[in-house]
XYZ file of C-alpha atoms in Angstrom:
167
model
C -105.510 -17.520 7.035
C -102.030 -18.920 7.819
C -101.895 -20.770 4.368
C -102.843 -17.694 2.623
C -99.882 -15.844 4.259
C -97.418 -18.663 3.697
C -98.407 -18.902 0.048
C -97.913 -15.218 -0.312
C -94.490 -15.441 1.236
C -93.519 -18.205 -0.904
C -94.569 -16.438 -3.993
C -92.654 -13.377 -2.930
C -89.520 -15.383 -2.135
C -89.759 -17.276 -5.433
C -90.159 -14.021 -7.386
C -87.081 -12.636 -5.488
C -85.015 -15.600 -6.198
C -85.920 -15.598 -9.864
C -85.095 -11.764 -10.135
C -81.680 -12.353 -8.370
C -80.718 -15.171 -10.737
C -81.866 -13.066 -13.782
C -79.869 -10.030 -12.394
C -76.786 -12.259 -11.961
C -77.080 -13.572 -15.510
C -77.505 -9.950 -16.925
C -74.368 -8.771 -15.066
C -72.310 -11.739 -16.450
C -73.569 -11.018 -20.022
C -72.837 -7.193 -19.668
C -69.180 -8.050 -18.599
C -68.684 -10.368 -21.564
C -69.700 -7.449 -23.938
C -67.151 -5.155 -22.284
C -64.285 -7.695 -22.611
C -62.183 -7.573 -25.811
C -62.980 -10.107 -28.514
C -60.709 -13.217 -28.507
C -59.451 -12.162 -32.018
C -58.509 -8.746 -30.643
C -56.793 -10.128 -27.582
C -54.833 -12.692 -29.832
C -53.723 -10.006 -32.127
C -51.971 -8.190 -29.198
C -49.391 -10.876 -28.799
C -46.800 -12.190 -31.241
C -44.448 -15.115 -30.474
C -41.050 -15.369 -32.241
C -38.785 -18.391 -31.988
C -35.221 -16.929 -31.818
C -33.321 -20.310 -31.793
C -32.963 -20.649 -35.696
C -31.486 -17.020 -36.120
C -27.836 -16.879 -37.287
C -25.387 -14.292 -35.863
C -25.650 -11.041 -37.646
C -29.217 -11.994 -39.049
C -31.905 -9.273 -39.051
C -35.523 -10.439 -38.932
C -38.362 -8.064 -39.531
C -41.792 -9.108 -38.305
C -45.093 -7.273 -37.865
C -46.606 -6.661 -34.525
C -49.712 -4.404 -34.238
C -49.169 -3.219 -37.710
C -45.686 -1.975 -36.931
C -42.380 -3.349 -38.149
C -40.232 -5.055 -35.449
C -36.483 -5.385 -36.025
C -34.878 -8.321 -34.314
C -31.117 -8.454 -34.843
C -28.950 -11.223 -33.342
C -25.569 -9.556 -32.783
C -22.381 -11.095 -33.752
C -19.025 -10.846 -31.975
C -18.163 -7.686 -33.947
C -21.215 -5.775 -32.971
C -21.175 -3.514 -29.938
C -22.978 -4.728 -26.987
C -25.285 -2.446 -24.830
C -26.069 -3.801 -21.482
C -29.092 -1.416 -21.089
C -30.768 -2.262 -24.435
C -29.721 -5.751 -25.402
C -32.160 -8.667 -24.934
C -30.229 -11.735 -23.736
C -31.736 -15.073 -24.778
C -29.722 -18.302 -24.487
C -26.504 -16.355 -24.025
C -26.975 -14.457 -27.271
C -27.509 -10.693 -27.419
C -30.420 -9.386 -29.513
C -31.567 -5.911 -30.466
C -35.407 -5.764 -30.384
C -36.820 -2.400 -31.483
C -39.916 -0.964 -33.213
C -38.669 -0.233 -36.799
C -40.083 3.258 -36.994
C -37.723 6.256 -37.077
C -38.350 8.455 -34.003
C -38.142 11.662 -36.228
C -41.127 11.247 -38.535
C -41.973 7.546 -38.540
C -40.133 6.419 -41.585
C -38.879 2.691 -41.733
C -35.103 2.705 -41.585
C -33.006 0.139 -43.604
C -30.252 -1.950 -42.023
C -26.758 -1.500 -43.542
C -24.854 -4.464 -42.097
C -21.370 -3.369 -43.476
C -21.696 -0.109 -41.563
C -23.557 -1.525 -38.511
C -26.278 1.146 -38.872
C -29.993 1.519 -39.348
C -30.269 4.296 -41.876
C -33.474 6.370 -42.425
C -33.759 7.492 -45.987
C -36.235 10.389 -45.168
C -33.897 12.834 -43.429
C -30.653 10.935 -42.904
C -31.059 9.722 -39.380
C -28.895 6.930 -38.269
C -29.153 4.381 -35.438
C -26.483 2.043 -34.204
C -26.951 -1.790 -33.958
C -28.506 -1.220 -30.434
C -31.100 1.283 -31.885
C -29.518 4.338 -30.379
C -29.578 7.480 -32.375
C -26.153 8.475 -33.591
C -26.679 11.012 -36.404
C -29.332 13.305 -37.818
C -32.620 14.613 -36.683
C -34.031 11.589 -34.606
C -34.658 12.951 -31.083
C -34.317 9.559 -29.305
C -33.330 5.880 -29.672
C -35.749 3.372 -31.484
C -38.515 2.522 -29.210
C -38.427 -0.996 -27.525
C -41.773 -2.862 -27.755
C -43.075 -4.654 -24.579
C -41.833 -8.224 -24.521
C -41.317 -11.320 -22.425
C -38.863 -14.130 -22.769
C -40.173 -17.641 -22.720
C -37.226 -20.000 -23.131
C -35.867 -19.236 -26.643
C -39.134 -17.553 -27.635
C -39.774 -13.736 -27.611
C -43.357 -12.800 -26.820
C -44.181 -9.384 -28.069
C -46.966 -7.456 -26.363
C -46.534 -8.877 -22.832
C -44.420 -6.977 -20.242
C -41.990 -9.412 -18.726
C -39.426 -8.848 -16.007
C -36.670 -8.435 -18.586
C -38.569 -5.604 -20.320
C -39.530 -3.859 -17.041
C -35.832 -4.056 -15.945
C -34.690 -2.494 -19.254
C -37.302 0.254 -19.263
C -36.260 1.150 -15.743
C -32.571 1.575 -16.769
C -33.117 3.367 -20.119
């Protein structure tokens, strides 16, 4: 009779162990289905090397299907301590290139030092601040992180958090 009870408890313990392992595998599989796909996660970050940019150069890149303006300021352009991104002792303007009025894409007029929106005449200075027309606020700043001479868009670094706290 003792062997019958020990056999029954062994079978019960074995079944419980198999069920626990199966439950653990099911939880891991469920968590993997909730995580974003690697392609989606990779699309959230864009890295831009700023070292080859010349003073006064405007580079437009795409991040999350939005235009991003990166302007390396020259000595004649007004500096803005609250909005400038400093990388390797150079000041950059990094903004989402969509007018804050109705979402048009402003064009840069280097001779005037302005971003001009053709839709309703809105103007932004070289730091992205609205200076004329209907735009209600400055151009938005995308989340970024500085990694040496590279700008990583889509990740909130300490520089971005400090900038947003001040603006």
